[in-house]
Coordinates of C-alpha atoms in Angstrom, one line a residue:
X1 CA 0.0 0.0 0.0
X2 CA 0.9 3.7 -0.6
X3 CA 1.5 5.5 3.0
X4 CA 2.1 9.3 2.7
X5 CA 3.1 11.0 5.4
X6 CA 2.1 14.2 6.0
X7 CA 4.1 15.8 8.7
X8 CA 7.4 17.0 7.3
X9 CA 10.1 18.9 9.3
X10 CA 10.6 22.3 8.1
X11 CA 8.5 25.7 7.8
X12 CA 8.1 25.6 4.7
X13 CA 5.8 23.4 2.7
X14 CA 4.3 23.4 -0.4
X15 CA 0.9 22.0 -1.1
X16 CA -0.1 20.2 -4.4
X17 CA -3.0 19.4 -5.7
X18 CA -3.6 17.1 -8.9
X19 CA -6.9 17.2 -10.6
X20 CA -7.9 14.5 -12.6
X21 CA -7.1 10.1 -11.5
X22 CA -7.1 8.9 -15.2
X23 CA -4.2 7.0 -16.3
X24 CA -1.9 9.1 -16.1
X25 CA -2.9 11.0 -13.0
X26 CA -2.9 7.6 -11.0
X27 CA 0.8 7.1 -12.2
X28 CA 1.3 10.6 -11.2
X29 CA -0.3 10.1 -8.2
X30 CA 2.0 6.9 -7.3
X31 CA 5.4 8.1 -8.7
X32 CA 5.4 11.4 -6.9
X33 CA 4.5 9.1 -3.3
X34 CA 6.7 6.4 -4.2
X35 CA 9.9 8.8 -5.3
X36 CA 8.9 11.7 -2.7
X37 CA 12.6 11.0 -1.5
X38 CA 13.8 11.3 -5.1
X39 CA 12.4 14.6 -5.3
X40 CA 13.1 15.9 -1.9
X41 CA 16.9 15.9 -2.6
X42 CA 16.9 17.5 -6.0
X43 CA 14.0 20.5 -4.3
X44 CA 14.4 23.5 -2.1
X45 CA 11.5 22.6 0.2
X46 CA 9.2 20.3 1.4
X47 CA 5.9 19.6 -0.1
X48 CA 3.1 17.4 -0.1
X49 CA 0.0 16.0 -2.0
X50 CA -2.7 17.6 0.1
X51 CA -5.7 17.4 -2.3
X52 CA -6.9 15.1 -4.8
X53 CA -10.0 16.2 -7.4
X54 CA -11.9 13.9 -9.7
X55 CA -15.4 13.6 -11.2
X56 CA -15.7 9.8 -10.1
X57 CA -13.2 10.6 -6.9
X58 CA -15.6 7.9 -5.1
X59 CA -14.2 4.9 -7.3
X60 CA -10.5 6.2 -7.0
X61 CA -8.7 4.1 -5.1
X62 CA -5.9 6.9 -3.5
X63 CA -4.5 3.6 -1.0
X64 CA -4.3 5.2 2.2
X65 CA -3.3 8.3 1.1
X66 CA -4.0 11.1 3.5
X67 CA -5.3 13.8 1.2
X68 CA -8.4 15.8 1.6
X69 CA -10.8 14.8 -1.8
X70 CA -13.3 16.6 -4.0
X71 CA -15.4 15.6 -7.3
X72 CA -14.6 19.3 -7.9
X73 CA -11.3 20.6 -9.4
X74 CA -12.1 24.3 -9.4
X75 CA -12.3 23.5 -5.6
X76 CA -8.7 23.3 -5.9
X77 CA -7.9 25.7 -8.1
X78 CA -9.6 28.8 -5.8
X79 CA -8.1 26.7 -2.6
X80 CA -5.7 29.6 -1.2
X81 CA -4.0 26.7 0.4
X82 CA -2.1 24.8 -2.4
X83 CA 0.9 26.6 -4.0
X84 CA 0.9 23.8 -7.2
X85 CA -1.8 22.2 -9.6
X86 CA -1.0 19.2 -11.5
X87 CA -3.7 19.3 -14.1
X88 CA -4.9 15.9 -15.8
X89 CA -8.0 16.5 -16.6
X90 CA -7.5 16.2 -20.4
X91 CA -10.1 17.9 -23.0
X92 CA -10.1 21.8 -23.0
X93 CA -13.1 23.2 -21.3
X94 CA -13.1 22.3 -18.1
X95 CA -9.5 21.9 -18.4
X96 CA -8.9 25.6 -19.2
X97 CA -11.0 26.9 -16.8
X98 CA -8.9 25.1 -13.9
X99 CA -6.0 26.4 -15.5
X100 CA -6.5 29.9 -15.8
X101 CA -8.1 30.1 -12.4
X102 CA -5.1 28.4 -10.8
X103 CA -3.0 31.2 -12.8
X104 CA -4.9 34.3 -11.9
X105 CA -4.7 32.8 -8.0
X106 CA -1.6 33.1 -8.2
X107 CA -0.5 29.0 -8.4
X108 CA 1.6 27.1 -10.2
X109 CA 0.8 25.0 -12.9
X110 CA 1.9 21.4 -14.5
X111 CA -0.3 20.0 -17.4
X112 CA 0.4 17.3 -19.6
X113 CA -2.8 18.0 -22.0
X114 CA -2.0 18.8 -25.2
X115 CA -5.0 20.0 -26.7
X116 CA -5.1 22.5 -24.3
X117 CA -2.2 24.1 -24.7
X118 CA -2.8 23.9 -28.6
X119 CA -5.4 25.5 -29.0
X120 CA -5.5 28.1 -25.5
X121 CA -1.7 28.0 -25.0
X122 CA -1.2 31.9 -26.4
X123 CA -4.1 32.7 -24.0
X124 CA -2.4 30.8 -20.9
X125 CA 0.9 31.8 -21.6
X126 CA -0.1 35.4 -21.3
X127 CA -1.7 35.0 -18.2
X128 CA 1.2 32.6 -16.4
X129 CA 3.5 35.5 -17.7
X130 CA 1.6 38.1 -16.0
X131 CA 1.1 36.7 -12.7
X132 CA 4.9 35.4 -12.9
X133 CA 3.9 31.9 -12.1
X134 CA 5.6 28.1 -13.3
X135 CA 3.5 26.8 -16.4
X136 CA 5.4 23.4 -16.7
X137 CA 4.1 21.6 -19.9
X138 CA 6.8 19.1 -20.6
X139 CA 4.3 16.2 -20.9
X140 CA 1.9 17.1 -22.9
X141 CA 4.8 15.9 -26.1
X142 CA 6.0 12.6 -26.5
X143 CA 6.0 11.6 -22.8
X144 CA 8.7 11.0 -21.3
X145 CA 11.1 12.1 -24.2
X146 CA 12.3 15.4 -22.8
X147 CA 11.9 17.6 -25.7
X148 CA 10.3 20.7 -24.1
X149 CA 13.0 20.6 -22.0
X150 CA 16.1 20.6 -24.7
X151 CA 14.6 23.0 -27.0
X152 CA 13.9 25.8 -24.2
X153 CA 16.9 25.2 -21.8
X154 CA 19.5 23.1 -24.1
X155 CA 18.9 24.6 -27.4
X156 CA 17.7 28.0 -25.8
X157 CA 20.4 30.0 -27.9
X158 CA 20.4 27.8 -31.3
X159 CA 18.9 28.2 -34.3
X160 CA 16.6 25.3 -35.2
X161 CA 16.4 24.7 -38.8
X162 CA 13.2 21.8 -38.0
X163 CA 11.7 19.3 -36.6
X164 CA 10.8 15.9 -38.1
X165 CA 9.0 13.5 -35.4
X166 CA 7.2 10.2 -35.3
X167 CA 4.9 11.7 -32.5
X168 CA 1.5 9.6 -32.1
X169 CA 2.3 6.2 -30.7
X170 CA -1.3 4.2 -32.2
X171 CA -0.3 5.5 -36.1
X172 CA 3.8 4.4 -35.7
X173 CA 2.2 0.9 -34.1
X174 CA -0.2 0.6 -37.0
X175 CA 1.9 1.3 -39.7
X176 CA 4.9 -0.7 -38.6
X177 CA 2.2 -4.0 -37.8
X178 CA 1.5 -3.1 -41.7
X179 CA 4.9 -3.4 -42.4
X180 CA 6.4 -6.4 -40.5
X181 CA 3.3 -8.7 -40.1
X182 CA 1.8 -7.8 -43.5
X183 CA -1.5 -6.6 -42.0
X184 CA -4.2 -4.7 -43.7
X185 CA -5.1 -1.5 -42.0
X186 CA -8.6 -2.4 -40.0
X187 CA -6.7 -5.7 -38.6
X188 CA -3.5 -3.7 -37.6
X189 CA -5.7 -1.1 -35.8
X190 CA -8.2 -3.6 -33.9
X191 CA -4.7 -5.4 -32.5
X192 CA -3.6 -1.8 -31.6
X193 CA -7.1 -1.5 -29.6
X194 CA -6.9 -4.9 -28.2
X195 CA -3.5 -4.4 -26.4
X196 CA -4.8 -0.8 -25.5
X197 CA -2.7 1.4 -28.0
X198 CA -5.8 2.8 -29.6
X199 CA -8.8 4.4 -27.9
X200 CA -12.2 3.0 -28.7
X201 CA -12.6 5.5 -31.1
X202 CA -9.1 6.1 -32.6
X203 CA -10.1 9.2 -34.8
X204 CA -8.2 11.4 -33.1
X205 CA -5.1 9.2 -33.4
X206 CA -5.4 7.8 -36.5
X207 CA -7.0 11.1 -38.2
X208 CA -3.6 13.2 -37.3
X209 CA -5.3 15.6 -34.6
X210 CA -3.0 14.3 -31.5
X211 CA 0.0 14.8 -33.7
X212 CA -1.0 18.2 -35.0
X213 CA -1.1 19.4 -31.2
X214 CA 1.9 18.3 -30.2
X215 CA 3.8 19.8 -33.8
X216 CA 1.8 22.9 -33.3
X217 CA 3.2 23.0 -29.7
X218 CA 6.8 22.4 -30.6
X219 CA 6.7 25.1 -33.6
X220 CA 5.3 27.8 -31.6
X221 CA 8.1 27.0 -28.9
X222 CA 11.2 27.1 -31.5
X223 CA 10.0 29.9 -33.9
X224 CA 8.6 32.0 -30.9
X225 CA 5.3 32.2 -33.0
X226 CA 1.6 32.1 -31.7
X227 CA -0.1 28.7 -31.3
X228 CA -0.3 27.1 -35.2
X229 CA -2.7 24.9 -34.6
X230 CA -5.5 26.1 -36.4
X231 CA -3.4 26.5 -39.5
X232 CA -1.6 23.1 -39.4
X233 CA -1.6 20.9 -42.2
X234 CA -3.2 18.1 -40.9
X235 CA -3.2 13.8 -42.6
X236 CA -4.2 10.9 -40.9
X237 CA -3.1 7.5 -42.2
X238 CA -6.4 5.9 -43.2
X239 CA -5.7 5.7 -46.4
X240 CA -2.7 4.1 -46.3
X241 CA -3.6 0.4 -47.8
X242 CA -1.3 -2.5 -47.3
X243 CA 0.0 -2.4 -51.1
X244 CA 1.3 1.4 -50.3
X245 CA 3.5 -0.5 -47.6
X246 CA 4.9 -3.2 -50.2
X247 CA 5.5 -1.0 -53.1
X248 CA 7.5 1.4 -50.8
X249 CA 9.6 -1.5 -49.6
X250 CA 10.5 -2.2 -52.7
X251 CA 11.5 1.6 -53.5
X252 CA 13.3 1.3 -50.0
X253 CA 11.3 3.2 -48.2
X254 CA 9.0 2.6 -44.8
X255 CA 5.9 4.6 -44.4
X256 CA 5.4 6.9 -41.1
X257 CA 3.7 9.5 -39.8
X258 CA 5.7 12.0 -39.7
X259 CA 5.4 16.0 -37.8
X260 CA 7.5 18.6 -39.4
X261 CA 7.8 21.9 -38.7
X262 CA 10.5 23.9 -40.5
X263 CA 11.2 27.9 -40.8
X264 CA 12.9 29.5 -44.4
X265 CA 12.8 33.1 -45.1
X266 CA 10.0 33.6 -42.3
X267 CA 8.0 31.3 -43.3
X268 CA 6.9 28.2 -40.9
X269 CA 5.9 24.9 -41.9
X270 CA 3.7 23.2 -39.6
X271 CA 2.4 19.9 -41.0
X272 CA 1.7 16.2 -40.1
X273 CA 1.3 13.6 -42.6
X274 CA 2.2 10.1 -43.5
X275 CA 5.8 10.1 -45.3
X276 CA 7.7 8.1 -47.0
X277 CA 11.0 7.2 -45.3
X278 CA 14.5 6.2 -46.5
X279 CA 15.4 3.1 -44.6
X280 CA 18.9 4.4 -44.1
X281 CA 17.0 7.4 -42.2
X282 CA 16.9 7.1 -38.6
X283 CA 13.8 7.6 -38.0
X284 CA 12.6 4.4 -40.2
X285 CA 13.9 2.1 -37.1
X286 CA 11.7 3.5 -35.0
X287 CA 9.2 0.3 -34.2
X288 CA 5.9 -0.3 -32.1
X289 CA 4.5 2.6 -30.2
X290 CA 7.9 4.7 -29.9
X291 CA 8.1 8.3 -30.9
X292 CA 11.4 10.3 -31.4
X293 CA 12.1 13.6 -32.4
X294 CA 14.7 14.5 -35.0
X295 CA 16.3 18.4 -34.8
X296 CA 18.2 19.4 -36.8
X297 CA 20.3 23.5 -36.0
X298 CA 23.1 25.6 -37.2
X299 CA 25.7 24.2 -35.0
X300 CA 25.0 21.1 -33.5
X301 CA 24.0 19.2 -36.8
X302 CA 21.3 16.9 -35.8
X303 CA 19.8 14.8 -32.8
X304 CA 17.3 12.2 -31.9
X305 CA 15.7 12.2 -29.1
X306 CA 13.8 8.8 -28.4
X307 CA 11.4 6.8 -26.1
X308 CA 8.2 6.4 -25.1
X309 CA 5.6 8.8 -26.0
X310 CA 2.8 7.7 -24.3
X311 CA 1.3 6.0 -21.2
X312 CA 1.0 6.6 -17.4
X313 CA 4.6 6.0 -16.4
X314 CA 6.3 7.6 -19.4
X315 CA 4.0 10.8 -19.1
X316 CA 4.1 10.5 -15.2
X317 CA 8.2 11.0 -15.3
X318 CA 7.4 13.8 -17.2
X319 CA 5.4 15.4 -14.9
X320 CA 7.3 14.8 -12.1
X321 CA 10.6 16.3 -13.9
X322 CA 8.1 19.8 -14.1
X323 CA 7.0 19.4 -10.3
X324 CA 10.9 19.9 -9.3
X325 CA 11.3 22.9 -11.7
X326 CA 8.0 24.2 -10.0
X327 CA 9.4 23.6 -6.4
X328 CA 12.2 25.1 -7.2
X329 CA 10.9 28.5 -9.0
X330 CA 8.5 28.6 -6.4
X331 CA 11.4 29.2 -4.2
X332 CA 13.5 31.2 -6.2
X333 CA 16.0 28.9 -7.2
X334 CA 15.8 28.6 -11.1
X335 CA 13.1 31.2 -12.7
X336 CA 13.9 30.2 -16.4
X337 CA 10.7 28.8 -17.1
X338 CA 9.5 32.8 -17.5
X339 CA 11.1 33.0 -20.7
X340 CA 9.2 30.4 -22.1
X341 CA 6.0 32.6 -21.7
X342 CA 7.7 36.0 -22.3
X343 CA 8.8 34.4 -25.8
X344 CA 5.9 32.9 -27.2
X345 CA 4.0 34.2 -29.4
X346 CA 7.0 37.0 -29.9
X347 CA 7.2 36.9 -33.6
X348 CA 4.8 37.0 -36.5
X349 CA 5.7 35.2 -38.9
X350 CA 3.1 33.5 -41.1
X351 CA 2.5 29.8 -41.6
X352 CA 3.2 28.2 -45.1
X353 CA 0.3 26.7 -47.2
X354 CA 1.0 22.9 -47.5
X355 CA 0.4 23.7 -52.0
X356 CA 3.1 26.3 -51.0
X357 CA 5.5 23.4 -49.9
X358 CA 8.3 21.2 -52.4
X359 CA 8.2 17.4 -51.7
X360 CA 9.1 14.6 -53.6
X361 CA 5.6 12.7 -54.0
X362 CA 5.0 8.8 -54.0
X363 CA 2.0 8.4 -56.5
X364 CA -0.1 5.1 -56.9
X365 CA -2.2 4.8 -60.1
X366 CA -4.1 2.3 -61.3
X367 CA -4.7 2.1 -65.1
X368 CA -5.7 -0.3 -67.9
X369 CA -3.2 -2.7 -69.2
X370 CA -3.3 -0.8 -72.3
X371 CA -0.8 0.7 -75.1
X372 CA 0.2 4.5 -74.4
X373 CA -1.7 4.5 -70.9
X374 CA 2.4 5.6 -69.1
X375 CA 2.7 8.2 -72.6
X376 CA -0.4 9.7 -71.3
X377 CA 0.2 10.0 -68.0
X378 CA 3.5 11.4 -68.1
X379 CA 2.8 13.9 -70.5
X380 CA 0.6 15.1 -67.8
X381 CA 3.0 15.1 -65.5
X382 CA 5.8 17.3 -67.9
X383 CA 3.4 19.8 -68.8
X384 CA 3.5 20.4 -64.8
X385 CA 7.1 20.3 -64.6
X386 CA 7.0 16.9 -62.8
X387 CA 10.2 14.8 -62.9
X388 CA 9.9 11.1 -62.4
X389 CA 12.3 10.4 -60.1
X390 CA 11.6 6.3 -60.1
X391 CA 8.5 4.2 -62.2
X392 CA 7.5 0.5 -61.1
X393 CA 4.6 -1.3 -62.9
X394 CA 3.3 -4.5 -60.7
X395 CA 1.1 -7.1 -61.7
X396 CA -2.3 -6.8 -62.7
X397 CA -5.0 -6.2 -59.7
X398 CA -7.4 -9.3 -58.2
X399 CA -10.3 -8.2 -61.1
X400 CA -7.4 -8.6 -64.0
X401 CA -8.1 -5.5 -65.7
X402 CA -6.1 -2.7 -64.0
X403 CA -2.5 -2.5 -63.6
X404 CA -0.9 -0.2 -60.5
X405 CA 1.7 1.7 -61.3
X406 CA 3.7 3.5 -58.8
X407 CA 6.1 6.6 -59.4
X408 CA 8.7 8.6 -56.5
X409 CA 8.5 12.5 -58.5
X410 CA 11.3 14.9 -58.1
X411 CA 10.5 17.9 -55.7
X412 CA 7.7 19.2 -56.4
X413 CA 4.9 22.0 -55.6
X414 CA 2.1 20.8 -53.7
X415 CA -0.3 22.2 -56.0
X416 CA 1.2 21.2 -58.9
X417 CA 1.0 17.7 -57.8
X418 CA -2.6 18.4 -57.2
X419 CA -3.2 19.6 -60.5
X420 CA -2.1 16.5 -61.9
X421 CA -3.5 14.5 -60.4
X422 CA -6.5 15.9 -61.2
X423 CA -6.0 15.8 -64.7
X424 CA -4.8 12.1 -64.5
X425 CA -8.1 11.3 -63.1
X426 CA -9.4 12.3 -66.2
X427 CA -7.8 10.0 -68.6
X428 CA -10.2 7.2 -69.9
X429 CA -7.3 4.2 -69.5
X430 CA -7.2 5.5 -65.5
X431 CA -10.0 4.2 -63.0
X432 CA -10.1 4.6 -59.2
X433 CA -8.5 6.5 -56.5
X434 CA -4.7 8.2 -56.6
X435 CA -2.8 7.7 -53.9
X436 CA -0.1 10.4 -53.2
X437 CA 2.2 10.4 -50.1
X438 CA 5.0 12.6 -49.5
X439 CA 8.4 11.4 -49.5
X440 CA 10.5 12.4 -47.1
X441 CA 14.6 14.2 -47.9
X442 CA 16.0 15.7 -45.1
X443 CA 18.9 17.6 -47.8
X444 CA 15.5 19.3 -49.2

């Protein structure tokens, strides 16, 4: 059993209250007990977990722990009593409000929601700077992979040229089942629900939204821009059929979803997608539900940071890693967090259309066996300025009649891969769906 115990010796003592016993609140919960040691040495005071909020707080089982309870978080948040709120509640309404009423009161604040911070994160990051509070967000991307913390302590003075990051653990489980078991989508993401690395309803996931908050949060952090989200390029990997993962194999390549955020001339990218991926690219080893990050900056080339990106112990270390920083601000002993909200949202500098964007382009097509049908097509594809960078034509489909061929195109314009595509669809000898997936060159 857990046994806290609340009398510490000292003055001093900082209350903390977590709000919300999910997953990764219960693994919160536990570490911070279990490690309160840990902690202890690495802090300037003592603290404690003196209150606990949940909807359900009834069912929680808290094992002994001596905490007073509510089914109300804004209890805690107006409670002039607790110094920190650990907030993981998830979602974005009642989260926010528990947020920004812990701010204005004057309390410090650890989240590890995402969503939140994408799409009220300008909002909060005003208000933490004006009441000089801690707004700790390390886990809210990729878990336990410290990346909040190297870009805004580590890399605080380098120039980041991007990001490229496998950042949603159900899409790289998925797509890498595809790829080693030979699994179809559907069966890949029912054994990614049945071992519990996709929700009930995986939309979110598997539709690129969980991705596109954590990009979003990343590019604002690096570029010193406002919250992207709303203007991120967003791709889930839905349509990414079982044939798409052989024919890249046999071009070399491993298909991932990929986050990017890049800046040139002022410009940011902020994007997430399914890419193709050289299999001499690090990132095309990363298996199961791993994430990892790849930066790349002026003067220390490029590095990977990898591990796991989801979960209640991986997100729970994260946490933890904030509470010390918050303990520690609290008491004056390392402010630097400040300039994390005194930067954001510094510079305007405007987002880049994806049709605005060069990528080399896998296409799938599938056309009659028929003389002329490859004249046609890549006729269409000169009068756009499309190189051809590779061509593969495979055996005729189940029904006999149509033959997929598959091309890898020289960088290209967005919209002018469109508008081929859409002219390609046009052709008598072509019948179905195109398939186009960005490939991914780091050099480019």
């Amino acid at each position: 059993m857990l046994i806290y115990n609340l009398l510490c010796i000292g003055i001093d003592m900082i209350n903390i209250g977590i709000c919300g016993l999910g997953t990764v609140g219960q693994s919160s919960l536990e570490h911070i007990v279990k490690f309160k040691d840990e902690i202890r040495s690495n802090v300037s005071a003592n603290f404690r977990i003196s209150h606990v909020a949940d909807l359900d707080i009834e069912s929680k089982n808290l094992n002994g722990l001596d905490v007073i309870t509510t089914n109300n978080a804004m209890d805690l948040a107006k409670n002039p009593d607790i110094s920190i709120i650990i907030e993981l509640i998830g979602g974005t309404t009642v989260a926010y409000e528990v947020v920004s009423e812990s701010i204005k009161n004057k309390k410090h604040v650890i989240t590890a929601n995402k969503a939140l911070i994408a799409e009220h994160g300008d909002k909060i990051f005003k208000l933490a700077k004006e009441a000089n509070i801690f707004f700790g967000f390390e886990a809210s991307v990729a878990g336990a992979i410290p990346i909040i913390k190297a870009l805004t302590h580590n890399m605080l003075n380098e120039k980041i040229f991007s990001i490229f990051g496998i950042i949603n653990g159900t899409c790289n489980y998925i797509l890498d089942q595809m790829a080693t078991k030979n699994l179809d989508f559907k069966t890949a993401l029912a054994e990614a629900q049945s071992l519990g690395y996709a929700e009930a309803d995986p939309s979110f996931d598997i539709g690129g939204n969980d991705a596109a908050h954590k990009i979003s949060i990343l590019a604002s952090l690096i570029y010193k821009i406002p919250l992207p989200y709303k203007k991120t390029y967003i791709e889930g990997i839905e349509s990414i059929s079982s044939m798409d993962i052989k024919y890249s194999d046999e071009l070399g390549y491993t298909i991932k979803h990929i986050g990017v955020t890049k800046e040139n001339n002022d410009l940011v990218e902020c994007r997430v997608h399914p890419m193709l991926v050289p299999k001499d690219n690090i990132l095309s080893q990363v298996h199961n539900v791993m994430n990892a990050v790849l930066v790349s900056g002026e003067r220390f080339g490029s590095s990977m940071f990898y591990g796991h990106g989801a979960g209640g112990d991986a997100t729970a270390s994260a946490v933890i890693a904030n509470l010390v920083e918050a303990i520690n601000f609290d008491q004056n002993i390392d402010r630097t967090n400040l300039k994390i909200s005194e930067s954001i949202g510094t510079k305007n500098k405007k987002i880049k259309e994806i049709d605005d964007i060069e990528n080399s382009f896998y296409i799938k097509i599938h056309a009659k066996d028929v003389t002329g049908v490859m004249a046609e097509i890549t006729n269409i594809l000169a009068k756009e300025n499309i190189n051809i960078e590779a061509v593969t034509q495979h055996e005729p489909n189940e029904s006999g009649s149509l033959i997929p061929i598959v091309m890898i195109t020289d960088s290209v314009l967005g919209s002018s891969i469109n508008k081929a595509i859409k002219k390609i669809k046009c052709l008598d000898n072509v019948k179905g769906e195109i398939n186009s997936i960005r490939v991914l060159k780091l050099h480019g």
